[in-house]
Amino acid sequence: MITTDAVRITRGARTLITELTHTFPAGAITAITGPSGCGKTTLLNCLGTLERVDSGRITACGRDITRLSRRGAAAYRRSSLGYLFQDFALIDTATVETNLRLVSRDRSTIAAALAAVGLAGYERRTIGELSGGEQQRVAMARVIAKNPPIVLCDEPTAALDSGNAHTIGDLLAGLADDGACVIVATHDSTLAARADHRLTLDAPSTPPVR
């Protein structure tokens, strides 16, 4: 579970989020929706300790993660977090297996994760030779192989056709059914409709011009 308490996030002159108090429960999918530029990705990054809030507190797995040191934040991400990035964050020159071995050394776990996303037998393929949709599924397989208590997803279906997008939705639902706190920033209305909860952000505000 992740909770935010009076979280405020600004970037430059824009106020993205003001006084956000919210609970993202374990064992469920929460969709973060809203117009482009409203702060969905920024909030996701703050929940993942990749960015900092201006004020307020974020508690994850019983710890106040807003006050972690750089080393502590890295340890939190390593032990508790699976992140499905919009740009996939894969090593293009490495094989699929090498990318998944960053989270699991067990070959059977890697094989099962790849099979779950429809990429059985892709271990020896290089990331750079895969399509965008295939790379997105490799990134999803990496999350499955890690099996963390918290899963953060930034537009997880953006590069996928409707069939593969549905499969990703099924896999995220499976992670939630297994007890994970799954948080998805998305413009995909179909995926958002499958979520157990929804947090809708407003367009950012800017100070009046004087």
Coordinates of C-alpha atoms in Angstrom, one line a residue:
M1 CA 0.0 0.0 0.0
I2 CA 1.1 3.6 -0.7
T3 CA -0.4 6.6 0.9
T4 CA 0.1 10.3 0.2
D5 CA -0.5 12.9 2.8
A6 CA -0.9 16.6 1.7
V7 CA 1.5 16.1 -1.2
R8 CA 2.3 19.2 -3.2
I9 CA 4.2 19.0 -6.5
T10 CA 5.3 22.1 -8.5
R11 CA 7.5 22.2 -11.5
G12 CA 8.7 25.7 -12.4
A13 CA 5.8 28.1 -12.3
R14 CA 3.2 25.3 -12.6
T15 CA 1.5 23.7 -9.7
L16 CA 0.8 20.1 -10.8
I17 CA -0.6 18.7 -7.6
T18 CA -1.9 20.5 -4.5
E19 CA -2.6 18.8 -1.1
L20 CA -3.0 15.3 -2.5
T21 CA -4.1 12.9 0.2
H22 CA -4.9 9.5 -1.2
T23 CA -4.5 5.7 -0.5
F24 CA -3.3 3.3 -3.2
P25 CA -4.4 0.0 -1.8
A26 CA -2.5 -3.3 -2.1
G27 CA -4.3 -6.1 -4.1
A28 CA -5.8 -3.6 -6.5
I29 CA -5.1 -1.5 -9.6
T30 CA -5.4 2.2 -9.4
A31 CA -5.5 4.2 -12.6
I32 CA -4.2 7.8 -12.6
T33 CA -5.9 9.7 -15.4
G34 CA -6.2 13.3 -16.5
P35 CA -5.2 15.6 -19.4
S36 CA -1.7 15.7 -20.8
G37 CA 0.7 17.7 -18.7
C38 CA -1.4 17.3 -15.5
G39 CA 1.4 15.5 -13.6
K40 CA 0.6 11.8 -14.0
T41 CA 4.1 10.7 -14.8
T42 CA 5.6 13.2 -12.2
L43 CA 3.4 11.8 -9.5
L44 CA 4.4 8.2 -10.5
N45 CA 8.0 9.2 -10.4
C46 CA 7.5 10.7 -6.9
L47 CA 5.9 7.4 -5.7
G48 CA 8.9 5.7 -7.1
T49 CA 11.5 8.1 -5.5
L50 CA 12.8 9.1 -8.9
E51 CA 11.6 12.7 -8.2
R52 CA 10.8 14.6 -5.0
V53 CA 7.7 16.3 -3.8
D54 CA 7.7 19.9 -2.7
S55 CA 5.9 19.1 0.6
G56 CA 3.8 16.4 2.2
R57 CA 4.6 12.8 2.8
I58 CA 4.5 9.5 0.9
T59 CA 4.4 6.3 2.8
A60 CA 5.1 3.0 1.1
C61 CA 5.2 -0.4 2.7
G62 CA 5.1 1.3 6.1
R63 CA 8.1 3.6 5.4
D64 CA 8.2 7.4 4.8
I65 CA 9.9 7.4 1.4
T66 CA 10.0 11.2 1.1
R67 CA 12.8 11.3 3.6
L68 CA 15.0 8.5 2.3
S69 CA 18.6 9.2 1.4
R70 CA 19.7 8.6 -2.1
R71 CA 21.1 5.2 -1.1
G72 CA 17.9 4.4 0.9
A73 CA 15.7 5.4 -2.1
A74 CA 17.8 3.1 -4.4
A75 CA 17.3 0.2 -1.9
Y76 CA 13.6 0.8 -1.8
R77 CA 13.4 0.7 -5.6
R78 CA 15.5 -2.5 -5.7
S79 CA 13.6 -4.4 -3.0
S80 CA 10.0 -3.2 -3.3
L81 CA 9.4 -1.7 -6.7
G82 CA 8.7 -2.7 -10.3
Y83 CA 8.6 0.1 -12.8
L84 CA 7.2 -0.2 -16.3
F85 CA 8.6 2.9 -17.9
Q86 CA 7.1 4.6 -21.0
D87 CA 10.4 4.4 -22.8
F88 CA 10.9 0.8 -21.5
A89 CA 14.3 1.5 -19.9
L90 CA 15.9 -1.6 -21.5
I91 CA 19.5 -2.1 -22.6
D92 CA 19.2 -2.0 -26.3
T93 CA 22.5 -3.8 -27.1
A94 CA 21.9 -6.6 -24.6
T95 CA 19.8 -9.7 -25.0
V96 CA 16.3 -10.1 -23.6
E97 CA 17.6 -12.6 -21.0
T98 CA 20.3 -10.2 -19.9
N99 CA 17.7 -7.5 -19.3
L100 CA 15.6 -9.8 -17.2
R101 CA 18.6 -11.2 -15.3
L102 CA 18.8 -7.7 -13.7
V103 CA 15.8 -8.7 -11.6
S104 CA 16.0 -12.5 -11.5
R105 CA 18.8 -15.0 -12.0
D106 CA 16.4 -17.9 -12.2
R107 CA 16.1 -19.1 -15.8
S108 CA 12.8 -20.8 -15.3
T109 CA 11.4 -17.6 -13.8
I110 CA 12.6 -15.7 -16.8
A111 CA 11.2 -18.2 -19.2
A112 CA 7.8 -18.2 -17.5
A113 CA 7.7 -14.4 -17.5
L114 CA 8.4 -14.3 -21.2
A115 CA 5.8 -16.9 -21.9
A116 CA 3.3 -14.9 -20.0
V117 CA 3.7 -11.9 -22.3
G118 CA 3.7 -14.1 -25.5
L119 CA 7.5 -14.0 -26.0
A120 CA 8.5 -17.5 -25.2
G121 CA 11.9 -18.4 -26.7
Y122 CA 13.0 -14.8 -27.0
E123 CA 15.9 -15.0 -24.5
R124 CA 18.7 -14.8 -27.0
R125 CA 17.1 -12.0 -29.1
T126 CA 18.7 -8.5 -28.8
I127 CA 16.5 -5.7 -27.6
G128 CA 17.5 -3.5 -30.5
E129 CA 16.0 -5.9 -33.1
L130 CA 12.6 -6.0 -31.5
S131 CA 9.6 -3.9 -32.3
G132 CA 8.3 -1.3 -29.9
G133 CA 5.5 -3.5 -28.9
E134 CA 7.8 -6.4 -28.3
Q135 CA 10.1 -4.2 -26.2
Q136 CA 7.1 -3.1 -24.1
R137 CA 6.3 -6.7 -23.5
V138 CA 9.9 -7.5 -22.4
A139 CA 9.6 -4.6 -20.0
M140 CA 6.4 -6.1 -18.6
A141 CA 8.1 -9.5 -18.4
R142 CA 10.8 -7.9 -16.3
V143 CA 8.2 -6.7 -13.8
I144 CA 6.6 -10.2 -13.7
A145 CA 10.0 -11.8 -13.1
K146 CA 10.7 -9.5 -10.2
N147 CA 7.2 -9.9 -8.6
P148 CA 7.5 -6.8 -6.4
P149 CA 4.9 -5.6 -3.9
I150 CA 4.5 -2.3 -5.7
V151 CA 4.2 -1.9 -9.5
L152 CA 4.2 1.5 -11.2
C153 CA 3.3 1.7 -14.9
D154 CA 3.6 4.7 -17.1
E155 CA 1.3 4.3 -20.2
P156 CA 1.9 0.5 -20.3
T157 CA -0.3 0.0 -23.4
A158 CA 0.8 3.0 -25.5
A159 CA 2.9 1.0 -27.9
L160 CA 0.6 -2.0 -28.2
D161 CA -2.3 -3.2 -30.4
S162 CA -5.6 -3.9 -28.8
G163 CA -4.9 -7.6 -28.4
N164 CA -1.6 -7.2 -26.6
A165 CA -3.0 -4.2 -24.6
H166 CA -5.7 -6.6 -23.3
T167 CA -3.0 -9.1 -22.4
I168 CA -1.1 -6.5 -20.4
G169 CA -4.3 -5.6 -18.6
D170 CA -4.8 -9.2 -17.7
L171 CA -1.2 -9.5 -16.4
L172 CA -1.5 -6.3 -14.3
A173 CA -4.8 -7.7 -12.9
G174 CA -3.0 -10.9 -12.0
L175 CA -0.3 -9.0 -10.2
A176 CA -3.0 -7.2 -8.2
D177 CA -4.8 -10.4 -7.5
D178 CA -1.5 -11.8 -6.0
G179 CA -1.5 -8.8 -3.6
A180 CA 0.6 -6.1 -5.4
C181 CA -0.2 -2.5 -5.3
V182 CA -0.5 -1.7 -9.0
I183 CA -0.6 2.0 -10.1
V184 CA -1.1 2.9 -13.7
A185 CA -0.7 6.3 -15.3
T186 CA -2.7 6.1 -18.6
H187 CA -4.7 7.8 -21.3
D188 CA -6.1 4.4 -22.3
S189 CA -9.8 4.5 -21.4
T190 CA -10.2 0.8 -21.8
L191 CA -7.3 0.1 -19.3
A192 CA -8.6 2.7 -16.9
A193 CA -12.0 1.1 -17.0
R194 CA -10.5 -2.2 -15.8
A195 CA -8.9 -0.6 -12.8
D196 CA -10.4 -1.1 -9.3
H197 CA -9.9 2.6 -8.4
R198 CA -9.3 5.8 -10.3
L199 CA -7.5 9.0 -9.4
T200 CA -8.2 11.8 -11.8
L201 CA -5.8 14.8 -11.8
D202 CA -6.7 18.3 -12.9
A203 CA -4.9 20.4 -15.4
P204 CA -2.0 22.3 -13.8
S205 CA -2.4 25.8 -12.5
T206 CA -0.1 28.7 -13.2
P207 CA 0.1 32.0 -11.3
P208 CA -1.6 35.0 -12.9
V209 CA 0.5 37.3 -15.1
R210 CA 1.1 40.7 -13.5

